[in-house]
PDB file of N, CA and C in Angstrom:
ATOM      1  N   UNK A   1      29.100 -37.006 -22.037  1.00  0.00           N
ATOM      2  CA  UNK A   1      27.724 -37.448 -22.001  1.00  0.00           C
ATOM      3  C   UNK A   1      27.011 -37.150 -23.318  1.00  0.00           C
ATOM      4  N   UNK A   2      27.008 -36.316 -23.617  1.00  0.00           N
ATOM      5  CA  UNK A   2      26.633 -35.454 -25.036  1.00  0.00           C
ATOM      6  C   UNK A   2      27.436 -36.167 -26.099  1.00  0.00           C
ATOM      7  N   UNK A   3      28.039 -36.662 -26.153  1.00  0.00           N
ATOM      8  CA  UNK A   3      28.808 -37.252 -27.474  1.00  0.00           C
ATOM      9  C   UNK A   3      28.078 -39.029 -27.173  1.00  0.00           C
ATOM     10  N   UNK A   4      28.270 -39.693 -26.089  1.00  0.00           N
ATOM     11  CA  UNK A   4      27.259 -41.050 -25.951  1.00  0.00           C
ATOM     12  C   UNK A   4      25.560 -40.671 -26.654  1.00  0.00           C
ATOM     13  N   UNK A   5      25.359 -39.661 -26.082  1.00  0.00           N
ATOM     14  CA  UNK A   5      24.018 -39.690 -26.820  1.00  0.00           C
ATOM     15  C   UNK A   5      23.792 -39.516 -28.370  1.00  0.00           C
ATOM     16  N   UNK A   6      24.930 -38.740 -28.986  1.00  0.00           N
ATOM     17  CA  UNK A   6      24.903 -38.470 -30.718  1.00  0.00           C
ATOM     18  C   UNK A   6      25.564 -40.588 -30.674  1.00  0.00           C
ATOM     19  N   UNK A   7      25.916 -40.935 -30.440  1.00  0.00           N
ATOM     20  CA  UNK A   7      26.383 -41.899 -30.578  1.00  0.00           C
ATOM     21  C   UNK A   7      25.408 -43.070 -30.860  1.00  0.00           C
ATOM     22  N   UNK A   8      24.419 -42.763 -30.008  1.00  0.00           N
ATOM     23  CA  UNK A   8      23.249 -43.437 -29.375  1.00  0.00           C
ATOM     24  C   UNK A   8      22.288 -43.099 -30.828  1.00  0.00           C
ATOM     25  N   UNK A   9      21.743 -41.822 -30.873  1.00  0.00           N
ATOM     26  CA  UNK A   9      21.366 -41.628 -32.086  1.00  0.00           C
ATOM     27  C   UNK A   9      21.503 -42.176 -33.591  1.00  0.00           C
ATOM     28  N   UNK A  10      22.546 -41.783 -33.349  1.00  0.00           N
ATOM     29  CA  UNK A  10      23.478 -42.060 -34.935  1.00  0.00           C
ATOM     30  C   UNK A  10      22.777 -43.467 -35.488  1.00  0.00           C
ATOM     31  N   UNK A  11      23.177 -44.564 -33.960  1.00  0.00           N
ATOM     32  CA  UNK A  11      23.183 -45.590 -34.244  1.00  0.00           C
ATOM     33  C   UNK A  11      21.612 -46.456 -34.514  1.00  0.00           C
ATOM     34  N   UNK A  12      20.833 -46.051 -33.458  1.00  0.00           N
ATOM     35  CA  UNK A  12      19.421 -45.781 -34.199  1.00  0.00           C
ATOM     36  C   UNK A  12      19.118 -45.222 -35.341  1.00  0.00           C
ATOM     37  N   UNK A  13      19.295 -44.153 -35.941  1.00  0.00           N
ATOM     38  CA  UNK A  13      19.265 -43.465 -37.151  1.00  0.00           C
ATOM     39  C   UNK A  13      19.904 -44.976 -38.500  1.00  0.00           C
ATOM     40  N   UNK A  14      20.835 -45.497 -37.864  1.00  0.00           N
ATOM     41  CA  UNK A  14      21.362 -46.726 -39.385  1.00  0.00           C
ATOM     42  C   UNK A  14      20.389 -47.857 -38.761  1.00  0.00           C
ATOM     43  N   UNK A  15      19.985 -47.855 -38.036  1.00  0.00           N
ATOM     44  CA  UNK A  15      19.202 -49.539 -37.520  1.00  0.00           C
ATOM     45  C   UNK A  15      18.042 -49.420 -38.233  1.00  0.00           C
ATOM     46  N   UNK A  16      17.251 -48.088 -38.122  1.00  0.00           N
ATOM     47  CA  UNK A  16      15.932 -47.469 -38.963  1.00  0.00           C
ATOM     48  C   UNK A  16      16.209 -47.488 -40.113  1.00  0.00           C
ATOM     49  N   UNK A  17      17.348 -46.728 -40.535  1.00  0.00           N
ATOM     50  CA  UNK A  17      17.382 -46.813 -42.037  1.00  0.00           C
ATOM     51  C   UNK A  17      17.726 -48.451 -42.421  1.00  0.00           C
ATOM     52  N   UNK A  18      18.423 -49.291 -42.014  1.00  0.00           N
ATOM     53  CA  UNK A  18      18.569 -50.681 -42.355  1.00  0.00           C
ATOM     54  C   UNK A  18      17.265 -51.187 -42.438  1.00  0.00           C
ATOM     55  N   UNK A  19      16.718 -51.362 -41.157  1.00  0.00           N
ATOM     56  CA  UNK A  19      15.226 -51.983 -41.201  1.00  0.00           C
ATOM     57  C   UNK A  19      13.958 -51.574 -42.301  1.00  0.00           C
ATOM     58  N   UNK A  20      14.109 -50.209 -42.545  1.00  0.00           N
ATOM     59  CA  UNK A  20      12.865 -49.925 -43.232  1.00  0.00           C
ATOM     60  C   UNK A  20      13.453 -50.634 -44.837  1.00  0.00           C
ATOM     61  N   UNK A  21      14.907 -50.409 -45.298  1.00  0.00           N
ATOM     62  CA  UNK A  21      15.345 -50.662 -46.310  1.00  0.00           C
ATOM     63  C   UNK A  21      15.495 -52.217 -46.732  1.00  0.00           C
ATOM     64  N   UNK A  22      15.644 -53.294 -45.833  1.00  0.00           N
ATOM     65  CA  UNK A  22      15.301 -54.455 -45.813  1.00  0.00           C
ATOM     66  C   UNK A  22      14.158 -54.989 -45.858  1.00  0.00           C
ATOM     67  N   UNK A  23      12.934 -54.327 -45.465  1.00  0.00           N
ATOM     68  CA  UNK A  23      11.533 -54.248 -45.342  1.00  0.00           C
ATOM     69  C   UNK A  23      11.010 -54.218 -47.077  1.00  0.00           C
ATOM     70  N   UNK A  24      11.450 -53.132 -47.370  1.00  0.00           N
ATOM     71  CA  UNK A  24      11.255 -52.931 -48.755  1.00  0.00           C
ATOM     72  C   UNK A  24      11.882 -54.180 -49.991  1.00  0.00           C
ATOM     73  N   UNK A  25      12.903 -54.738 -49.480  1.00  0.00           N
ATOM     74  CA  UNK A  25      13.620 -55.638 -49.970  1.00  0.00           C
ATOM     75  C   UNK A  25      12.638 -56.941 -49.913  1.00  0.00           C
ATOM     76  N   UNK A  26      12.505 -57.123 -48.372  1.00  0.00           N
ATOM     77  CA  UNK A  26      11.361 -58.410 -48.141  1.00  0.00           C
ATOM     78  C   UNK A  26      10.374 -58.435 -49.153  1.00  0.00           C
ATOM     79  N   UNK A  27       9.739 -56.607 -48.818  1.00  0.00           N
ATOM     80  CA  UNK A  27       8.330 -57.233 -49.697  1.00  0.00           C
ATOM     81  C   UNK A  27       8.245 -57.355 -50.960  1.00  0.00           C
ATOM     82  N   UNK A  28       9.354 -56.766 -51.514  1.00  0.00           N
ATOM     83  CA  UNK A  28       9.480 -56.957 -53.269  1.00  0.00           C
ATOM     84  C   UNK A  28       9.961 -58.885 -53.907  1.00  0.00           C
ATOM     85  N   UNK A  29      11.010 -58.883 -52.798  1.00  0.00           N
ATOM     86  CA  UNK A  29      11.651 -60.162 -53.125  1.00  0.00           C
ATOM     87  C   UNK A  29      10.990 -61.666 -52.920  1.00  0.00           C
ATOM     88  N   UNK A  30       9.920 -61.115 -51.558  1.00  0.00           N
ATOM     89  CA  UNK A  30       9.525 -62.357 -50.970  1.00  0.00           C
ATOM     90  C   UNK A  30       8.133 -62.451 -51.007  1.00  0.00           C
ATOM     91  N   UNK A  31       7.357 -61.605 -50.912  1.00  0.00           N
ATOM     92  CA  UNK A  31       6.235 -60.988 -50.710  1.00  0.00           C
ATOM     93  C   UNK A  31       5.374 -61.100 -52.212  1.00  0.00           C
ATOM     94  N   UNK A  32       6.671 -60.185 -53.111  1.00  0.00           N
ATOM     95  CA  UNK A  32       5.765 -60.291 -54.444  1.00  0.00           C
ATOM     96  C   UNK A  32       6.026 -61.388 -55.264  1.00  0.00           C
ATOM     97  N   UNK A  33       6.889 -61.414 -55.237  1.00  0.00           N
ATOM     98  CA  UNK A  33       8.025 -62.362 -55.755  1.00  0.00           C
ATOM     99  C   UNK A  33       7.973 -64.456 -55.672  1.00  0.00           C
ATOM    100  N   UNK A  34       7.372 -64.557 -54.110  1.00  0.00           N
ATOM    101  CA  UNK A  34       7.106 -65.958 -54.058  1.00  0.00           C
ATOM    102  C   UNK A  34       5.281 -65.956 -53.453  1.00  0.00           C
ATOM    103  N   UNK A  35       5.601 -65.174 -52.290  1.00  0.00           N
ATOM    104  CA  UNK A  35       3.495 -65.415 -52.178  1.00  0.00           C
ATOM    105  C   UNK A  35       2.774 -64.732 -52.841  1.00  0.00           C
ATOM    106  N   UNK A  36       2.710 -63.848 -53.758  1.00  0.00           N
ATOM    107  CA  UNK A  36       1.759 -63.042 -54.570  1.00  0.00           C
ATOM    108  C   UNK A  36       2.213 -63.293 -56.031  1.00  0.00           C
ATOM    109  N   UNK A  37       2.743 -64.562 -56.008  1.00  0.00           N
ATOM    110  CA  UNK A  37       2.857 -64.241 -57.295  1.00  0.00           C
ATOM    111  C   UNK A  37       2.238 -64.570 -58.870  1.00  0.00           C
ATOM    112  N   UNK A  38       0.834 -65.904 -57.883  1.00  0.00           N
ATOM    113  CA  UNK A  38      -0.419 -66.244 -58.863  1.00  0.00           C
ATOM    114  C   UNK A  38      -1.259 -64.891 -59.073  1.00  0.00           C
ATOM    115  N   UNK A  39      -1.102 -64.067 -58.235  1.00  0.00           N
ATOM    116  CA  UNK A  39      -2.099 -62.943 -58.765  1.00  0.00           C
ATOM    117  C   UNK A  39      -1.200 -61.583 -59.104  1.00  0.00           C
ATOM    118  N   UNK A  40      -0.366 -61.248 -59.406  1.00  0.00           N
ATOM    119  CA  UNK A  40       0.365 -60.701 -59.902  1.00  0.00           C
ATOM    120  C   UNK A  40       0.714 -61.173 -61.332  1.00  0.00           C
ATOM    121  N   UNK A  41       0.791 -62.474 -61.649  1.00  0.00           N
ATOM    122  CA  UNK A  41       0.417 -62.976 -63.107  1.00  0.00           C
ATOM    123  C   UNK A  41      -0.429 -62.638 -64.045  1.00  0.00           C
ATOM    124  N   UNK A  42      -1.480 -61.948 -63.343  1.00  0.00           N
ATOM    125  CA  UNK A  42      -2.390 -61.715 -64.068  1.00  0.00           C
ATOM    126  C   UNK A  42      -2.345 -60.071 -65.101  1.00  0.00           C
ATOM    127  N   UNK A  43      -0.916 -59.677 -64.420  1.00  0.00           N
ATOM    128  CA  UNK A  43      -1.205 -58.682 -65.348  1.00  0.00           C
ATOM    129  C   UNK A  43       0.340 -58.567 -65.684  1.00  0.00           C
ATOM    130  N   UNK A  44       0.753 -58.129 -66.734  1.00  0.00           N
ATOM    131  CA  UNK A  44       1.382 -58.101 -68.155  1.00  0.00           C
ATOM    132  C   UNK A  44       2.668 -57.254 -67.869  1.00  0.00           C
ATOM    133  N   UNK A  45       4.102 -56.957 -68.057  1.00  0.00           N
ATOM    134  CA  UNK A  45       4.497 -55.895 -68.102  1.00  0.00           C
ATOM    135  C   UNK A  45       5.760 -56.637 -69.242  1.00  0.00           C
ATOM    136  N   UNK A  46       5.800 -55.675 -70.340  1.00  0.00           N
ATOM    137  CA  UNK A  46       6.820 -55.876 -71.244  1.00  0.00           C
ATOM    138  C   UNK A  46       6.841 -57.650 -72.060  1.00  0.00           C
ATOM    139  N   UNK A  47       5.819 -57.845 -71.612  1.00  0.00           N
ATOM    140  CA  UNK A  47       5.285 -59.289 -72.626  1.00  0.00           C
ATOM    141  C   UNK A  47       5.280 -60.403 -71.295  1.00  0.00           C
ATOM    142  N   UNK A  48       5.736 -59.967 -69.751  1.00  0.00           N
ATOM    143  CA  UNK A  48       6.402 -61.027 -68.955  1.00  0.00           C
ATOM    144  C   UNK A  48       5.191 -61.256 -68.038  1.00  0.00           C
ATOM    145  N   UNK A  49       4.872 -61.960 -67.333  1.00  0.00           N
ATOM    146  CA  UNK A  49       4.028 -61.561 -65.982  1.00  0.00           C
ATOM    147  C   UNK A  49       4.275 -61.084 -65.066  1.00  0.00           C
ATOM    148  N   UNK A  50       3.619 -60.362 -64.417  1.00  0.00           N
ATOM    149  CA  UNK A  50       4.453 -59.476 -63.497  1.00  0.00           C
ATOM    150  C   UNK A  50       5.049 -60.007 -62.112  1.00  0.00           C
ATOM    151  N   UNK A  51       4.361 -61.236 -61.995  1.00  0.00           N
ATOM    152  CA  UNK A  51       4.612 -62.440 -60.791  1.00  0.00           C
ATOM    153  C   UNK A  51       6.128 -63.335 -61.261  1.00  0.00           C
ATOM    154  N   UNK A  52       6.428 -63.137 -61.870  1.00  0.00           N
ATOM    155  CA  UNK A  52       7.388 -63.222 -63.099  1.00  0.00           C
ATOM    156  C   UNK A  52       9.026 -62.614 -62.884  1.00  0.00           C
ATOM    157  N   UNK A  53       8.350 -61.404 -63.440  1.00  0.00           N
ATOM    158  CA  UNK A  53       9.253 -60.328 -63.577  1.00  0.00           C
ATOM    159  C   UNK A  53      10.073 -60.173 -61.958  1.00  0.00           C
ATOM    160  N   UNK A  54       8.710 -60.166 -60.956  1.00  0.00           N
ATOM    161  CA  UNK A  54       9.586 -59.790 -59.763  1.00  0.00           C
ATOM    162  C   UNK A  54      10.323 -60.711 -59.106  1.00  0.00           C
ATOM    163  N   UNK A  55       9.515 -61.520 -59.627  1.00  0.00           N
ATOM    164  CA  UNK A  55      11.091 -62.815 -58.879  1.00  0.00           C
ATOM    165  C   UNK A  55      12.263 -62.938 -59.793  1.00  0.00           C
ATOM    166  N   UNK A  56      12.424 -62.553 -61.050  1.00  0.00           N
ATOM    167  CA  UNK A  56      13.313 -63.314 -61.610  1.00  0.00           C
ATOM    168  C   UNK A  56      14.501 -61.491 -61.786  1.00  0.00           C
ATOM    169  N   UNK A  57      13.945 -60.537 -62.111  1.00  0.00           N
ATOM    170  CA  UNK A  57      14.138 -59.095 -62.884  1.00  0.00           C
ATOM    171  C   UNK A  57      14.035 -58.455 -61.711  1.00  0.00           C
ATOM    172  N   UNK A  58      13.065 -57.573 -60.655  1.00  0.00           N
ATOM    173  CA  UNK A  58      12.530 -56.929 -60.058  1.00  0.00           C
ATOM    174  C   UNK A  58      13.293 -56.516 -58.726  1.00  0.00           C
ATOM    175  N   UNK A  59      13.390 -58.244 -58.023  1.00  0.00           N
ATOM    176  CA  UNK A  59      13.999 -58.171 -56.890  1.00  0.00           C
ATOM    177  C   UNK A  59      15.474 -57.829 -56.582  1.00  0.00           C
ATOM    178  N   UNK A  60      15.951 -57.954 -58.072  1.00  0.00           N
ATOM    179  CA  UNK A  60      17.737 -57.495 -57.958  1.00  0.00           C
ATOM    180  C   UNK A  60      17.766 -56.229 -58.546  1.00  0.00           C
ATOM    181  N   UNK A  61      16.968 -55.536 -59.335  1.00  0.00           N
ATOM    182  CA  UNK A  61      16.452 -54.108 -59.893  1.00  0.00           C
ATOM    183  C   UNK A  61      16.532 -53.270 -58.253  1.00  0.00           C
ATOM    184  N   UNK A  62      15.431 -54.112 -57.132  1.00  0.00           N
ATOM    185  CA  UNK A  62      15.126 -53.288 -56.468  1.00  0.00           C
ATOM    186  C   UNK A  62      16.483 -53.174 -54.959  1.00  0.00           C
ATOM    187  N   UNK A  63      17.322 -54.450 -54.813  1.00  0.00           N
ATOM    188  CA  UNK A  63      17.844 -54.380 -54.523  1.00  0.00           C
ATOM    189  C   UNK A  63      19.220 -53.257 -54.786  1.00  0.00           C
ATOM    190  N   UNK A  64      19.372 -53.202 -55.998  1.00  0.00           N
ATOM    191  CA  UNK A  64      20.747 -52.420 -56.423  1.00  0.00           C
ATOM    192  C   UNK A  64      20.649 -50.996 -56.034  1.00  0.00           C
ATOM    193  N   UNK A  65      18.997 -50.488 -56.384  1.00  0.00           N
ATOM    194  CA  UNK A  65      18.316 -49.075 -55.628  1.00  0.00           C
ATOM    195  C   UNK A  65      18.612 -49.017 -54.719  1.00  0.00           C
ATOM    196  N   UNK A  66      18.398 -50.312 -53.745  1.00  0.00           N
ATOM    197  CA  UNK A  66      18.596 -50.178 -51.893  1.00  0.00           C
ATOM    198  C   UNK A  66      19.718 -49.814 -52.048  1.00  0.00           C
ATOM    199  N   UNK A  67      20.903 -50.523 -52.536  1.00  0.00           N
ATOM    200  CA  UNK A  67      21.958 -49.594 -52.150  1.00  0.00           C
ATOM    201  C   UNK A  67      22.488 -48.521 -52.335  1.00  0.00           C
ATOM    202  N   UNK A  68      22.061 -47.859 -53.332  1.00  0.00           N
ATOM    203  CA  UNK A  68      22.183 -46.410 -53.509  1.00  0.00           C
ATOM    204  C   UNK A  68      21.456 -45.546 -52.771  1.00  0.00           C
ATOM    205  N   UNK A  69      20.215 -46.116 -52.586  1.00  0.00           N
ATOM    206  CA  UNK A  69      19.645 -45.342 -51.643  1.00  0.00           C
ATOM    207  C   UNK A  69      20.794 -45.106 -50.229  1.00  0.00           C
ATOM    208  N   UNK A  70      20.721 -46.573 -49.677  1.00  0.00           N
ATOM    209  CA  UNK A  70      21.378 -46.410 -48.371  1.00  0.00           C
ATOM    210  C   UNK A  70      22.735 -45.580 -48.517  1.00  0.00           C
ATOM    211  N   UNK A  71      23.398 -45.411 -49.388  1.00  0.00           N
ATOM    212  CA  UNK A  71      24.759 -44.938 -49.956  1.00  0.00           C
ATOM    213  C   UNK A  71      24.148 -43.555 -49.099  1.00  0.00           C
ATOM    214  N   UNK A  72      23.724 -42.921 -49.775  1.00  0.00           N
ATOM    215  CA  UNK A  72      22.861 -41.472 -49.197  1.00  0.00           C
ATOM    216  C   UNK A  72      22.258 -41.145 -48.940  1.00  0.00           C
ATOM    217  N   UNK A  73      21.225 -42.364 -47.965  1.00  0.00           N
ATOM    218  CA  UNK A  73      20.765 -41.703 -46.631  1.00  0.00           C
ATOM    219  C   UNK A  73      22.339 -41.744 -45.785  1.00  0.00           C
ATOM    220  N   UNK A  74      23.001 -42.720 -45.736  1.00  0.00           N
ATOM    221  CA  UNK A  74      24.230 -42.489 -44.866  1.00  0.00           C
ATOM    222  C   UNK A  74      25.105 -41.766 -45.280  1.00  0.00           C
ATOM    223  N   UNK A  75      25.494 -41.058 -45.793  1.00  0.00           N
ATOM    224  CA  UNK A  75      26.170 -39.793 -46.414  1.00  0.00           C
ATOM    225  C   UNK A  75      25.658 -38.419 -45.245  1.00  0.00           C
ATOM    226  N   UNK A  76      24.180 -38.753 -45.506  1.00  0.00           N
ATOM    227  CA  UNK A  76      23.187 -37.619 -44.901  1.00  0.00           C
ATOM    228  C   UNK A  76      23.439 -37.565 -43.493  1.00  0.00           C
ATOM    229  N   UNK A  77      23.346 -38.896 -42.730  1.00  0.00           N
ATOM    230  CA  UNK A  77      23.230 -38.784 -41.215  1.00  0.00           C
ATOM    231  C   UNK A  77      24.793 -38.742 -41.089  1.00  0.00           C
ATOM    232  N   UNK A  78      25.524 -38.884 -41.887  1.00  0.00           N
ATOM    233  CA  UNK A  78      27.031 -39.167 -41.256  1.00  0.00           C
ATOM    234  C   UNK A  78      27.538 -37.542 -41.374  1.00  0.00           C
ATOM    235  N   UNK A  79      26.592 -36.562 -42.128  1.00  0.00           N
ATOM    236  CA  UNK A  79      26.923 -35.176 -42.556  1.00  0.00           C
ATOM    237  C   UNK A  79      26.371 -34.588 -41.176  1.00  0.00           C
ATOM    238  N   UNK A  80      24.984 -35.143 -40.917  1.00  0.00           N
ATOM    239  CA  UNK A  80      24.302 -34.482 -39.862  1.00  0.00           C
ATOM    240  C   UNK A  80      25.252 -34.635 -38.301  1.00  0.00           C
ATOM    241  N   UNK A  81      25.447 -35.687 -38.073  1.00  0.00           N
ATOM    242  CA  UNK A  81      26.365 -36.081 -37.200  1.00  0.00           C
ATOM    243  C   UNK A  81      27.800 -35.720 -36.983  1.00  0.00           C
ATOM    244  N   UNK A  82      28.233 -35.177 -37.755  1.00  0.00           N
ATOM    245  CA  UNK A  82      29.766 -34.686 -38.374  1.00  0.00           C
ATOM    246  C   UNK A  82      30.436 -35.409 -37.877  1.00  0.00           C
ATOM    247  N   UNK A  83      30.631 -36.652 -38.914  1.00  0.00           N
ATOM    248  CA  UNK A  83      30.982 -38.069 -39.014  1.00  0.00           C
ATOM    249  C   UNK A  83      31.565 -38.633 -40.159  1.00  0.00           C
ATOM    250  N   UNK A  84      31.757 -37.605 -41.206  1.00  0.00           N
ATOM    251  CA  UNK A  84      31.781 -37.593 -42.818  1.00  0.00           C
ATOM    252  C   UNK A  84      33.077 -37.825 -42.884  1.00  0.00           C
ATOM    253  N   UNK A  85      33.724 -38.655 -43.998  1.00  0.00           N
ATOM    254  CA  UNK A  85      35.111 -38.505 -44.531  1.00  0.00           C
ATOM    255  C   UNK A  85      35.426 -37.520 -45.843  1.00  0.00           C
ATOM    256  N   UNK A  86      36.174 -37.141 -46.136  1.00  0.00           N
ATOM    257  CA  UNK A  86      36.367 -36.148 -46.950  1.00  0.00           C
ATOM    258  C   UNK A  86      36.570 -37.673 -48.600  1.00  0.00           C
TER     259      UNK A  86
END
C-alpha cells in the first residue's frame, strides 16, 4: 500500500514539474514571442527588439534551460523517492 502511494506521488511530483515547466515555455514562446510582441518592440536589447529576440533567440535560449532545469528537478525527486540510478 505504502509503495502505491510513493508511486502515486512521484508521479504527481513529474506532472507538476512538467506542467509548470511547459507553462514557462508557453509564455516565453507564445505569449511573448507571437501576442506581445508589438509591445515588446518597443524596447531594445543588443540592437534587436525585444518582440524580436523572443521569437526568433529567446524561445530556444529558454527552452534548452527547461531542460536542464528538468534534468535536476528529476534527479531531486528520483533521489527523494529512492528511485536514482547510479
Amino acid at each position: 500500500m505504502k509503495e502505491e502511494k510513493n508511486r502515486k506521488e512521484y508521479w504527481r511530483a513529474n506532472l507538476r514539474y512538467v506542467s509548470i515547466l511547459l507553462s514557462i515555455w508557453l509564455l516565453v514562446s507564445f505569449i511573448f514571442g507571437i501576442l506581445l510582441v508589438e509591445p515588446l518592440n518597443a524596447v531594445r536589447l543588443g540592437g534587436f527588439e525585444l518582440g524580436f529576440w523572443f521569437a526568433q533567440q529567446g524561445s530556444m535560449y529558454v527552452f534548452v534551460v527547461l531542460i536542464f532545469v528538468y534534468v535536476w528537478l528529476m534527479n531531486r525527486l528520483d533521489k527523494r523517492f529512492d528511485v536514482y540510478e547510479e
